[in-house]
């Protein structure tokens, strides 16, 4: 009888110990969470010339660091699709994302779109262009059968998703059999050069890159023919973790939205080929989300 | 006596059967004549791919024999080479490059002809029904763009050969592009080694464009030497097989044309009519950048050129 009571007591104190341990762990974890954020790590998706890109965003990061009492660091993801993995391992606090990765990040991770970039032409959105060499004889999707196609990256709206949806809508789901060969160039500019150089017959890229390159060298425009274009999509959006301190989130948004109001801010913007930032919402990505679902379905 | 007659008759039958077999065996051989201009590495690579590809495509019970003619690319030599093949009673002819192709067509033999390595074949307007083949097209404008990214070019020297149709048509294309881009042209016509001695400093512009020519391919080393001495880079649309120092090459992969020609010949061997085998233009290219040569000439490439190159020679 005595033995039974002793055993019951021992069992009870074990429960108490577990409860105390759980409480301690909970306190430690919450103390950690409420600790002051010492730095923000922001990711950037790679473009054609990552050296230029890093330099541009470094100017912005330095500006933001001066406005906050925390250090803002940048990291370039090695390729478009990597951003989701980075977020999953909690190494990033936010990232400037293209529309496809932003949509995926909103779907899979606890992120919020906060601001979108507006370029020097006062445009915050871009289209997908599907183009060919003017002398290729390709004028429609039907002429593309058996040709070589260059995409940008599977994790891009303008450089993969839009053309894939376009083909899907007319019943082409197997690119391996439709095209003689297809490959990914890794950047929008590279996809354009691949078609210009004849390494591919058909290419796709975002309109802003296409227009920038062809404005710089008009001979490119005379050699290329746009055979299809999409509706506009948000080009680059800063998405941040929803669990960042609310005060920090608000401050980041207000500093970026007001960056064009000051002389020093405008100077930074002009150096990085930007005009201003505007508010972004989750609904900006609804159409892309539907496109992803469409292609994902068998 | 009766037995003797039977034996003689049997021997006669055997002899007839042997004769028939020999005749039948001879009929199984398909003789293919090949004409290419000189020992041009570009055409040699094409022919190698053609032969390799054809080896695995021989129709059942048939034997293929290939006779190759490599004349100097002047009209008389090419015409003689074509006549030799016709006299050898070849069943099919394969030609590499425009000069060889036009020489065979001119003989009007009626023998089915498959061409390869012809630049922009549509512009040749070949109407003969016995002719089919695959040519190539390289975006010359793109090659000039890559050159301009490396160096400001106000005067572009173009090495071409008036003996070769392909080379002349490329010169015309470059001339039109140069006008568009506000550059002036220095035309250098190379028909023999002697023409190299006429290249004075005035002919050396800011860069050299080497057109696709059999003669120039053979004289590439001494030609580039002249331009290197003046510190000027060169670009071309034939692969720099001998590593002569062409800085940028944008070329159609010769292996693809060789294999395509083999595919066409195979169809003809199976009984297709040449006019039912669709003529093709191949446009897949390789971009090769010679960084080592650029360093020697003190030229700094933009990152785009390096990232877009299929191969960078260091």
Coordinates of C-alpha atoms in Angstrom, one line a residue:
Chain A
X1 CA 0.0 0.0 0.0
X2 CA 2.8 2.4 1.1
X3 CA 4.7 1.3 -2.0
X4 CA 1.8 2.2 -4.2
X5 CA 1.4 5.7 -2.7
X6 CA 5.2 6.3 -3.1
X7 CA 4.9 5.2 -6.8
X8 CA 1.9 7.6 -7.4
X9 CA 3.8 10.5 -5.7
X10 CA 6.9 9.7 -7.9
X11 CA 4.7 9.8 -11.0
X12 CA 3.1 13.1 -9.9
X13 CA 6.5 14.8 -9.3
X14 CA 7.6 13.6 -12.8
X15 CA 4.6 15.4 -14.3
X16 CA 5.5 18.5 -12.3
X17 CA 9.1 18.3 -13.6
X18 CA 8.0 18.0 -17.2
X19 CA 5.6 21.0 -16.8
X20 CA 8.4 23.1 -15.2
X21 CA 10.8 22.1 -18.0
X22 CA 8.2 23.0 -20.7
X23 CA 7.6 26.4 -19.0
X24 CA 11.3 27.1 -18.9
X25 CA 11.7 26.3 -22.5
X26 CA 8.7 28.4 -23.4
X27 CA 10.1 31.4 -21.4
X28 CA 13.6 31.0 -23.0
X29 CA 12.0 30.8 -26.5
X30 CA 9.9 33.9 -25.9
X31 CA 12.7 35.8 -24.4
X32 CA 14.7 35.0 -27.6
X33 CA 11.8 36.2 -29.8
X34 CA 11.4 39.5 -28.0
X35 CA 15.1 40.2 -28.1
X36 CA 16.0 43.2 -30.2
X37 CA 16.6 42.3 -33.9
X38 CA 20.2 43.1 -34.5
X39 CA 20.2 42.9 -38.3
X40 CA 18.0 42.2 -41.2
X41 CA 19.0 39.8 -43.9
X42 CA 17.4 40.5 -47.2
X43 CA 17.6 38.3 -50.2
X44 CA 17.9 39.3 -53.9
X45 CA 17.0 37.1 -56.8
X46 CA 19.8 37.0 -59.4
X47 CA 19.7 39.0 -62.6
X48 CA 22.0 38.9 -65.6
X49 CA 24.8 40.9 -64.1
X50 CA 24.8 40.1 -60.4
X51 CA 27.8 42.3 -59.7
X52 CA 25.9 45.4 -60.9
X53 CA 22.8 44.1 -59.0
X54 CA 24.7 43.7 -55.7
X55 CA 26.2 47.1 -56.0
X56 CA 22.8 48.7 -56.6
X57 CA 21.1 47.0 -53.7
X58 CA 24.0 47.7 -51.5
X59 CA 23.3 51.4 -51.9
X60 CA 19.7 50.8 -50.8
X61 CA 20.8 48.6 -47.9
X62 CA 23.3 51.3 -46.7
X63 CA 20.5 53.9 -46.9
X64 CA 18.2 51.7 -44.9
X65 CA 20.9 50.8 -42.3
X66 CA 21.4 54.6 -41.7
X67 CA 17.6 55.0 -41.2
X68 CA 17.4 52.1 -38.7
X69 CA 19.5 51.3 -35.7
X70 CA 20.1 47.8 -37.2
X71 CA 22.4 46.5 -39.9
X72 CA 20.7 45.5 -43.1
X73 CA 22.6 42.8 -45.0
X74 CA 22.0 41.5 -48.5
X75 CA 22.5 38.1 -49.9
X76 CA 22.1 37.0 -53.6
X77 CA 20.4 33.7 -54.0
X78 CA 22.3 31.5 -56.5
X79 CA 19.2 31.0 -58.6
X80 CA 15.5 31.9 -58.7
X81 CA 14.1 28.9 -57.0
X82 CA 16.5 29.0 -54.0
X83 CA 14.6 31.7 -52.2
X84 CA 12.0 29.3 -50.8
X85 CA 14.6 27.0 -49.3
X86 CA 16.4 30.0 -47.7
X87 CA 13.2 31.1 -46.1
X88 CA 12.4 27.7 -44.9
X89 CA 15.7 27.5 -43.0
X90 CA 14.9 31.0 -41.5
X91 CA 18.1 32.6 -42.7
X92 CA 16.3 35.4 -44.4
X93 CA 14.0 38.1 -43.0
X94 CA 12.8 39.3 -46.3
X95 CA 13.6 39.4 -50.0
X96 CA 13.0 41.4 -53.1
X97 CA 11.1 38.8 -55.1
X98 CA 9.9 38.5 -58.7
X99 CA 6.2 37.7 -59.1
X100 CA 6.6 33.9 -59.3
X101 CA 8.7 33.4 -56.2
X102 CA 6.6 36.0 -54.3
X103 CA 3.5 34.0 -55.1
X104 CA 5.1 30.7 -54.1
X105 CA 6.5 32.4 -50.9
X106 CA 3.0 33.7 -50.0
X107 CA 1.6 30.3 -50.6
X108 CA 4.2 28.2 -48.7
X109 CA 5.8 30.6 -46.2
X110 CA 4.6 33.1 -43.6
X111 CA 5.5 36.1 -45.7
X112 CA 3.7 39.4 -46.4
X113 CA 4.2 41.5 -49.6
X114 CA 4.9 45.0 -48.4
X115 CA 6.2 47.3 -51.2
X116 CA 6.7 47.0 -54.9
X117 CA 9.5 48.8 -56.9
X118 CA 8.5 51.4 -59.5
X119 CA 11.1 51.8 -62.2
X120 CA 12.3 55.0 -64.0
X121 CA 9.5 54.7 -66.5
X122 CA 7.1 54.9 -63.6
X123 CA 6.1 51.2 -64.1
X124 CA 5.8 48.7 -61.3
X125 CA 4.6 45.9 -63.5
X126 CA 6.0 44.0 -66.4
X127 CA 4.8 41.6 -69.0
X128 CA 6.1 38.3 -70.4
X129 CA 7.1 38.5 -74.1
X130 CA 7.5 35.5 -76.3
X131 CA 9.8 36.4 -79.2
X132 CA 11.7 34.9 -82.1
X133 CA 14.2 36.1 -84.6
X134 CA 12.4 38.1 -87.3
X135 CA 14.0 36.0 -90.1
X136 CA 12.9 32.7 -88.4
X137 CA 9.6 32.4 -90.2
X138 CA 7.9 31.7 -86.8
X139 CA 4.7 33.7 -86.4
X140 CA 2.4 31.7 -84.2
X141 CA 2.5 28.8 -81.6
X142 CA 1.9 26.3 -84.4
X143 CA 5.1 27.3 -86.1
X144 CA 7.0 26.5 -82.9
X145 CA 6.7 22.8 -83.1
X146 CA 10.0 21.0 -83.5
X147 CA 12.0 24.2 -82.8
X148 CA 14.4 25.1 -79.9
X149 CA 13.0 27.1 -77.0
X150 CA 14.9 29.0 -74.3
X151 CA 13.1 29.8 -71.0
X152 CA 14.6 31.9 -68.2
X153 CA 14.0 29.7 -65.2
X154 CA 11.2 27.4 -64.0
X155 CA 10.6 29.8 -61.1
X156 CA 9.7 32.9 -63.2
X157 CA 6.3 34.1 -64.4
X158 CA 7.6 35.9 -67.5
X159 CA 10.3 33.5 -68.3
X160 CA 8.4 30.2 -67.9
X161 CA 5.0 30.2 -66.4
X162 CA 3.2 32.4 -68.9
X163 CA 4.5 30.5 -72.0
X164 CA 3.8 27.2 -70.2
X165 CA 0.2 28.3 -69.6
X166 CA -0.2 29.6 -73.1
X167 CA 0.9 26.2 -74.5
X168 CA -1.2 24.4 -71.8
X169 CA -4.3 26.2 -73.0
X170 CA -4.0 24.8 -76.5
X171 CA -3.3 21.3 -75.2
X172 CA 0.5 21.2 -75.2
X173 CA 1.6 19.8 -71.9
X174 CA 4.6 17.8 -73.0
X175 CA 7.3 20.3 -74.0
X176 CA 9.8 17.4 -74.6
X177 CA 7.7 16.2 -77.5
X178 CA 6.5 19.6 -78.8
X179 CA 9.9 21.3 -78.9
X180 CA 13.0 19.8 -80.5
X181 CA 14.9 21.0 -77.4
X182 CA 14.2 23.4 -74.6
X183 CA 16.6 24.8 -72.0
X184 CA 16.8 27.5 -69.3
X185 CA 19.1 30.5 -69.8
X186 CA 19.2 31.6 -66.1
X187 CA 18.4 35.2 -66.8
X188 CA 16.0 37.3 -68.9
X189 CA 18.9 39.0 -70.7
X190 CA 20.6 35.8 -71.5
X191 CA 17.3 34.3 -73.0
X192 CA 17.2 37.3 -75.3
X193 CA 20.9 36.9 -76.3
X194 CA 20.3 33.2 -76.9
X195 CA 17.7 34.0 -79.5
X196 CA 19.7 36.8 -81.1
X197 CA 22.7 34.5 -81.4
X198 CA 20.7 31.7 -82.9
X199 CA 21.2 29.3 -80.0
X200 CA 17.4 29.1 -79.7
X201 CA 14.6 29.8 -82.1
X202 CA 12.1 31.0 -79.5
X203 CA 12.6 32.8 -76.3
X204 CA 10.7 34.4 -73.5
X205 CA 11.6 37.2 -71.1
X206 CA 10.2 40.0 -69.1
X207 CA 9.2 43.2 -71.0
X208 CA 11.3 45.5 -68.8
X209 CA 14.6 43.7 -69.7
X210 CA 13.6 43.3 -73.3
X211 CA 12.7 47.0 -73.6
X212 CA 15.8 48.1 -71.8
X213 CA 18.2 46.1 -74.0
X214 CA 16.4 47.0 -77.2
X215 CA 16.4 50.7 -76.3
X216 CA 20.1 50.5 -75.7
X217 CA 20.8 48.8 -79.0
X218 CA 17.9 49.4 -81.5
X219 CA 19.4 46.8 -83.9
X220 CA 18.2 44.1 -81.5
X221 CA 14.6 45.3 -81.8
X222 CA 14.8 45.2 -85.6
X223 CA 16.0 41.5 -85.4
X224 CA 13.4 40.3 -82.9
X225 CA 9.7 39.8 -83.3
X226 CA 7.3 39.5 -80.3
X227 CA 4.7 36.8 -81.1
X228 CA 2.9 36.8 -77.8
X229 CA 2.6 39.0 -74.7
X230 CA 1.0 38.5 -71.3
X231 CA -1.0 40.7 -69.0
X232 CA 1.1 42.8 -66.6
X233 CA 2.5 41.2 -63.4
X234 CA 4.2 42.9 -60.4
X235 CA 7.9 43.0 -61.2
X236 CA 9.8 43.1 -57.9
X237 CA 8.2 43.1 -54.5
X238 CA 9.7 43.2 -51.1
X239 CA 8.2 40.4 -49.0
X240 CA 9.1 40.1 -45.4
X241 CA 8.4 37.6 -42.6
X242 CA 5.1 38.2 -40.9
X243 CA 6.7 37.3 -37.5
X244 CA 9.2 40.2 -37.6
X245 CA 8.5 42.7 -34.9
X246 CA 5.5 44.7 -36.0
X247 CA 7.2 48.0 -35.2
X248 CA 10.2 47.0 -37.4
X249 CA 7.8 46.0 -40.3
X250 CA 5.9 49.3 -40.1
X251 CA 9.1 51.3 -40.0
X252 CA 10.6 49.5 -43.0
X253 CA 7.4 50.1 -45.0
X254 CA 7.2 53.8 -44.1
X255 CA 10.9 54.4 -44.8
X256 CA 10.7 52.8 -48.3
X257 CA 7.4 54.5 -49.2
X258 CA 8.8 57.8 -48.3
X259 CA 12.3 57.3 -49.8
X260 CA 11.5 59.5 -52.9
X261 CA 10.4 62.4 -50.6
X262 CA 14.0 63.3 -49.6
X263 CA 16.9 64.5 -51.7
X264 CA 19.2 61.7 -50.4
X265 CA 16.5 59.1 -51.0
X266 CA 16.0 60.3 -54.6
X267 CA 19.7 60.2 -55.2
X268 CA 19.8 56.5 -54.1
X269 CA 16.8 55.7 -56.3
X270 CA 18.3 57.3 -59.4
X271 CA 21.5 55.3 -58.9
X272 CA 19.6 52.1 -58.7
X273 CA 17.3 52.9 -61.6
X274 CA 14.2 53.2 -59.5
X275 CA 11.6 55.9 -59.1
X276 CA 9.9 55.0 -55.9
X277 CA 8.2 52.2 -53.9
X278 CA 4.4 51.6 -53.7
X279 CA 2.3 49.5 -51.5
X280 CA 1.9 45.8 -52.4
X281 CA -1.0 43.5 -51.4
X282 CA -1.5 39.8 -51.6
X283 CA -4.2 40.2 -54.2
X284 CA -1.6 41.4 -56.7
X285 CA -0.5 37.8 -57.0
X286 CA -3.9 36.1 -57.4
X287 CA -3.7 35.8 -61.2
X288 CA -0.2 34.2 -60.9
X289 CA -1.5 31.8 -58.3
X290 CA -4.2 30.6 -60.7
X291 CA -1.7 30.2 -63.5
X292 CA 0.6 28.0 -61.2
X293 CA -2.5 25.9 -60.3
X294 CA -3.4 25.5 -63.9
X295 CA 0.1 24.2 -65.0
X296 CA 0.4 22.0 -61.9
X297 CA -2.8 20.2 -62.7
X298 CA -2.4 17.2 -64.9
Chain B
X1 CA 26.1 -39.8 -123.5
X2 CA 22.9 -38.9 -121.7
X3 CA 24.8 -38.6 -118.5
X4 CA 27.4 -36.3 -120.1
X5 CA 24.7 -34.0 -121.4
X6 CA 23.2 -33.8 -117.9
X7 CA 26.5 -32.9 -116.3
X8 CA 27.2 -30.2 -118.9
X9 CA 23.7 -28.8 -118.4
X10 CA 24.1 -28.8 -114.6
X11 CA 27.5 -27.0 -114.9
X12 CA 25.9 -24.5 -117.2
X13 CA 23.1 -23.9 -114.7
X14 CA 25.7 -23.4 -111.9
X15 CA 27.7 -21.0 -114.0
X16 CA 24.5 -19.0 -114.8
X17 CA 23.6 -18.9 -111.1
X18 CA 27.2 -17.7 -110.2
X19 CA 26.9 -14.9 -112.9
X20 CA 23.5 -13.9 -111.6
X21 CA 24.9 -13.7 -108.1
X22 CA 27.8 -11.5 -109.1
X23 CA 25.5 -9.2 -111.1
X24 CA 23.1 -8.9 -108.2
X25 CA 25.9 -8.3 -105.7
X26 CA 27.3 -5.5 -107.9
X27 CA 23.8 -3.9 -108.0
X28 CA 23.8 -3.8 -104.2
X29 CA 26.6 -1.2 -104.1
X30 CA 25.6 2.4 -103.8
X31 CA 28.2 4.8 -105.0
X32 CA 28.2 8.3 -103.4
X33 CA 30.3 11.1 -104.8
X34 CA 31.4 13.9 -102.5
X35 CA 32.7 17.3 -103.5
X36 CA 34.0 19.8 -101.0
X37 CA 36.1 22.9 -101.5
X38 CA 39.7 22.3 -100.4
X39 CA 40.6 20.9 -97.1
X40 CA 38.4 23.2 -95.1
X41 CA 38.1 22.1 -91.5
X42 CA 34.4 23.2 -91.3
X43 CA 33.5 21.0 -94.3
X44 CA 35.8 18.2 -93.1
X45 CA 33.9 18.1 -89.7
X46 CA 30.6 18.1 -91.6
X47 CA 31.8 15.2 -93.8
X48 CA 33.1 13.2 -90.8
X49 CA 29.6 13.5 -89.2
X50 CA 28.0 12.6 -92.5
X51 CA 30.1 9.4 -92.9
X52 CA 29.7 8.4 -89.2
X53 CA 25.9 8.9 -89.4
X54 CA 25.6 7.1 -92.7
X55 CA 27.5 4.1 -91.4
X56 CA 24.6 3.2 -89.1
X57 CA 22.0 3.9 -91.7
X58 CA 22.9 1.6 -94.6
X59 CA 19.7 0.0 -96.1
X60 CA 19.6 -3.8 -95.7
X61 CA 21.7 -5.8 -98.1
X62 CA 23.3 -2.7 -99.6
X63 CA 26.9 -1.5 -99.5
X64 CA 27.9 2.2 -99.6
X65 CA 31.1 3.4 -101.3
X66 CA 32.1 7.0 -101.0
X67 CA 34.4 8.9 -103.4
X68 CA 35.7 12.2 -102.2
X69 CA 36.9 15.1 -104.4
X70 CA 38.6 18.1 -102.7
X71 CA 39.4 20.6 -105.5
X72 CA 40.7 24.1 -105.1
X73 CA 37.7 26.4 -105.0
X74 CA 38.0 27.8 -108.5
X75 CA 35.2 27.2 -111.0
X76 CA 37.3 25.0 -113.4
X77 CA 38.7 22.7 -110.7
X78 CA 35.2 22.4 -109.1
X79 CA 33.6 21.6 -112.5
X80 CA 36.3 19.0 -113.2
X81 CA 35.6 17.4 -109.9
X82 CA 31.9 17.2 -110.5
X83 CA 32.5 15.7 -114.0
X84 CA 34.8 13.1 -112.5
X85 CA 32.0 11.9 -110.2
X86 CA 29.5 11.9 -113.0
X87 CA 32.0 9.8 -115.1
X88 CA 32.4 7.4 -112.2
X89 CA 28.7 6.8 -112.5
X90 CA 27.9 7.7 -108.9
X91 CA 24.3 7.1 -107.7
X92 CA 24.2 10.2 -105.4
X93 CA 26.2 13.3 -104.9
X94 CA 26.9 15.2 -101.7
X95 CA 28.4 18.7 -101.9
X96 CA 29.7 21.0 -99.1
X97 CA 29.5 24.7 -99.6
X98 CA 28.0 26.9 -102.3
X99 CA 30.9 26.7 -104.9
X100 CA 30.8 22.9 -104.9
X101 CA 27.0 22.8 -105.0
X102 CA 26.7 25.2 -107.9
X103 CA 29.4 23.4 -109.8
X104 CA 27.5 20.1 -109.6
X105 CA 24.2 21.7 -110.5
X106 CA 25.8 23.3 -113.5
X107 CA 26.7 19.9 -115.0
X108 CA 23.0 19.1 -115.2
X109 CA 23.7 15.4 -114.7
X110 CA 20.3 14.7 -113.2
X111 CA 22.0 12.7 -110.4
X112 CA 20.3 13.4 -107.0
X113 CA 22.3 16.0 -105.1
X114 CA 22.3 16.7 -101.3
X115 CA 24.1 19.8 -100.3
X116 CA 25.3 20.9 -96.8
X117 CA 27.3 23.8 -95.5
X118 CA 25.7 26.3 -97.9
X119 CA 25.2 29.7 -96.3
X120 CA 21.6 30.9 -96.6
X121 CA 20.6 28.5 -99.4
X122 CA 17.3 30.1 -100.1
X123 CA 19.1 33.1 -101.6
X124 CA 20.7 30.7 -104.2
X125 CA 17.2 30.1 -105.6
X126 CA 18.0 26.5 -106.6
X127 CA 15.1 25.3 -108.7
X128 CA 16.4 21.9 -109.8
X129 CA 14.1 19.1 -108.6
X130 CA 17.0 16.6 -108.1
X131 CA 18.5 18.9 -105.5
X132 CA 17.8 18.9 -101.8
X133 CA 19.9 19.6 -98.7
X134 CA 20.6 21.6 -95.6
X135 CA 22.3 24.9 -95.3
X136 CA 22.9 27.2 -92.4
X137 CA 22.4 30.8 -91.3
X138 CA 24.4 32.6 -88.7
X139 CA 23.1 35.9 -87.2
X140 CA 25.9 38.0 -88.4
X141 CA 24.3 41.1 -86.7
X142 CA 24.8 39.3 -83.4
X143 CA 28.4 38.6 -84.0
X144 CA 28.9 42.3 -84.9
X145 CA 27.1 43.2 -81.7
X146 CA 29.5 41.0 -79.6
X147 CA 32.4 42.6 -81.4
X148 CA 31.2 46.1 -80.7
X149 CA 30.8 45.2 -77.0
X150 CA 34.5 44.4 -77.0
X151 CA 35.7 47.4 -79.1
X152 CA 34.5 50.5 -80.8
X153 CA 34.5 49.7 -84.6
X154 CA 34.4 52.6 -87.0
X155 CA 36.2 50.8 -89.9
X156 CA 35.5 47.1 -90.3
X157 CA 37.8 45.1 -92.5
X158 CA 36.1 42.1 -94.2
X159 CA 38.1 39.2 -95.6
X160 CA 36.1 37.5 -98.3
X161 CA 36.8 35.5 -101.5
X162 CA 35.1 36.5 -104.7
X163 CA 35.6 32.9 -105.8
X164 CA 33.2 31.6 -103.2
X165 CA 29.5 32.4 -103.4
X166 CA 28.9 31.9 -99.6
X167 CA 31.6 34.4 -98.8
X168 CA 30.3 37.0 -101.2
X169 CA 26.8 36.8 -99.8
X170 CA 28.1 37.2 -96.3
X171 CA 30.0 40.3 -97.4
X172 CA 26.8 41.8 -98.8
X173 CA 25.0 41.1 -95.5
X174 CA 27.9 42.7 -93.5
X175 CA 27.9 45.7 -95.9
X176 CA 24.2 46.3 -95.2
X177 CA 24.6 46.0 -91.5
X178 CA 27.7 48.3 -91.5
X179 CA 25.6 51.0 -93.2
X180 CA 22.9 50.6 -90.6
X181 CA 25.5 50.9 -87.8
X182 CA 27.4 53.8 -89.3
X183 CA 30.6 51.9 -89.8
X184 CA 32.6 51.9 -93.0
X185 CA 34.0 48.8 -94.7
X186 CA 37.4 47.8 -96.0
X187 CA 36.9 44.8 -98.3
X188 CA 39.8 42.4 -98.6
X189 CA 39.4 40.0 -101.5
X190 CA 41.5 36.9 -101.0
X191 CA 41.8 34.5 -104.0
X192 CA 45.3 33.2 -103.3
X193 CA 48.3 33.7 -101.0
X194 CA 49.4 36.6 -103.2
X195 CA 46.5 38.7 -102.1
X196 CA 47.8 38.7 -98.5
X197 CA 50.8 40.7 -99.5
X198 CA 48.5 43.5 -100.7
X199 CA 47.1 44.1 -97.2
X200 CA 48.7 47.4 -96.3
X201 CA 48.1 49.4 -93.1
X202 CA 45.2 51.2 -94.9
X203 CA 43.3 48.0 -95.3
X204 CA 43.6 47.2 -91.6
X205 CA 40.6 48.8 -89.9
X206 CA 39.5 48.6 -86.3
X207 CA 38.7 44.9 -86.5
X208 CA 38.6 42.0 -89.1
X209 CA 35.5 40.0 -90.0
X210 CA 36.5 36.7 -91.6
X211 CA 33.7 35.3 -93.8
X212 CA 33.2 31.6 -94.3
X213 CA 35.5 30.7 -97.1
X214 CA 37.6 27.6 -98.0
X215 CA 40.5 29.7 -99.3
X216 CA 40.6 32.0 -96.3
X217 CA 40.4 29.0 -93.9
X218 CA 43.6 27.8 -95.5
X219 CA 45.3 31.2 -95.2
X220 CA 43.9 32.1 -91.8
X221 CA 47.2 32.1 -89.9
X222 CA 49.1 34.5 -92.2
X223 CA 46.0 36.7 -92.5
X224 CA 45.5 37.0 -88.7
X225 CA 49.2 37.7 -88.3
X226 CA 48.8 40.9 -90.3
X227 CA 45.9 42.1 -88.1
X228 CA 47.6 41.0 -84.9
X229 CA 50.7 43.1 -85.8
X230 CA 48.4 46.1 -85.8
X231 CA 46.7 45.0 -82.6
X232 CA 43.3 44.4 -84.2
X233 CA 40.9 41.6 -83.3
X234 CA 39.1 39.3 -85.6
X235 CA 35.8 37.5 -85.6
X236 CA 34.5 34.8 -87.8
X237 CA 31.6 32.4 -88.6
X238 CA 33.7 29.2 -89.0
X239 CA 35.1 27.5 -85.9
X240 CA 38.7 28.4 -85.3
X241 CA 39.8 24.7 -85.4
X242 CA 43.5 25.4 -85.7
X243 CA 43.4 28.0 -82.8
X244 CA 44.6 30.7 -85.1
X245 CA 43.5 33.4 -82.7
X246 CA 40.0 34.5 -83.9
X247 CA 38.6 36.3 -80.8
X248 CA 34.9 35.6 -81.3
X249 CA 33.4 32.9 -83.5
X250 CA 29.7 32.3 -83.9
X251 CA 29.1 29.3 -86.0
X252 CA 26.5 26.7 -86.9
X253 CA 27.5 23.3 -85.6
X254 CA 28.9 21.4 -88.6
X255 CA 28.1 18.0 -87.0
X256 CA 24.4 18.8 -87.2
X257 CA 24.6 19.6 -90.9
X258 CA 26.6 16.4 -91.6
X259 CA 24.0 14.3 -89.8
X260 CA 21.1 16.0 -91.5
X261 CA 22.8 15.4 -94.9
X262 CA 23.2 11.7 -94.0
X263 CA 19.5 11.5 -93.0
X264 CA 18.6 13.0 -96.4
X265 CA 20.8 10.6 -98.4
X266 CA 19.3 7.7 -96.5
X267 CA 15.9 8.7 -97.6
X268 CA 17.0 8.9 -101.2
X269 CA 18.6 5.4 -100.9
X270 CA 15.2 4.2 -99.7
X271 CA 13.6 5.5 -102.9
X272 CA 12.4 9.0 -101.9
X273 CA 12.5 11.6 -104.7
X274 CA 14.8 14.5 -103.9
X275 CA 12.0 17.0 -104.3
X276 CA 10.0 15.2 -101.6
X277 CA 12.8 15.6 -99.1
X278 CA 12.4 19.0 -97.5
X279 CA 15.3 21.4 -97.8
X280 CA 16.4 22.8 -94.4
X281 CA 18.2 25.7 -92.9
X282 CA 19.9 25.0 -89.6
X283 CA 20.3 27.8 -87.2
X284 CA 21.7 26.4 -83.9
X285 CA 24.9 28.2 -83.1
X286 CA 27.9 28.0 -80.8
X287 CA 29.5 31.2 -79.5
X288 CA 33.2 30.8 -78.7
X289 CA 35.2 33.6 -77.0
X290 CA 39.0 33.6 -77.0
X291 CA 39.8 35.3 -73.7
X292 CA 43.4 34.5 -74.1
X293 CA 43.7 36.4 -77.4
X294 CA 41.6 39.3 -76.0
X295 CA 44.2 39.6 -73.1
X296 CA 47.1 39.6 -75.6
X297 CA 45.4 42.5 -77.5
X298 CA 44.5 44.3 -74.3
X299 CA 40.8 44.1 -74.7
X300 CA 38.5 43.8 -71.7
X301 CA 35.3 41.8 -72.4
X302 CA 32.0 42.8 -70.9
X303 CA 30.5 40.2 -68.6
X304 CA 27.7 39.5 -71.1
X305 CA 30.1 38.2 -73.7
X306 CA 31.6 35.8 -71.3
X307 CA 28.3 34.6 -69.8
X308 CA 26.7 34.2 -73.3
X309 CA 29.6 32.2 -74.7
X310 CA 29.2 28.5 -75.1
X311 CA 32.9 28.1 -74.7
X312 CA 35.6 30.5 -73.4
X313 CA 39.2 29.8 -74.3
X314 CA 41.5 30.8 -71.4

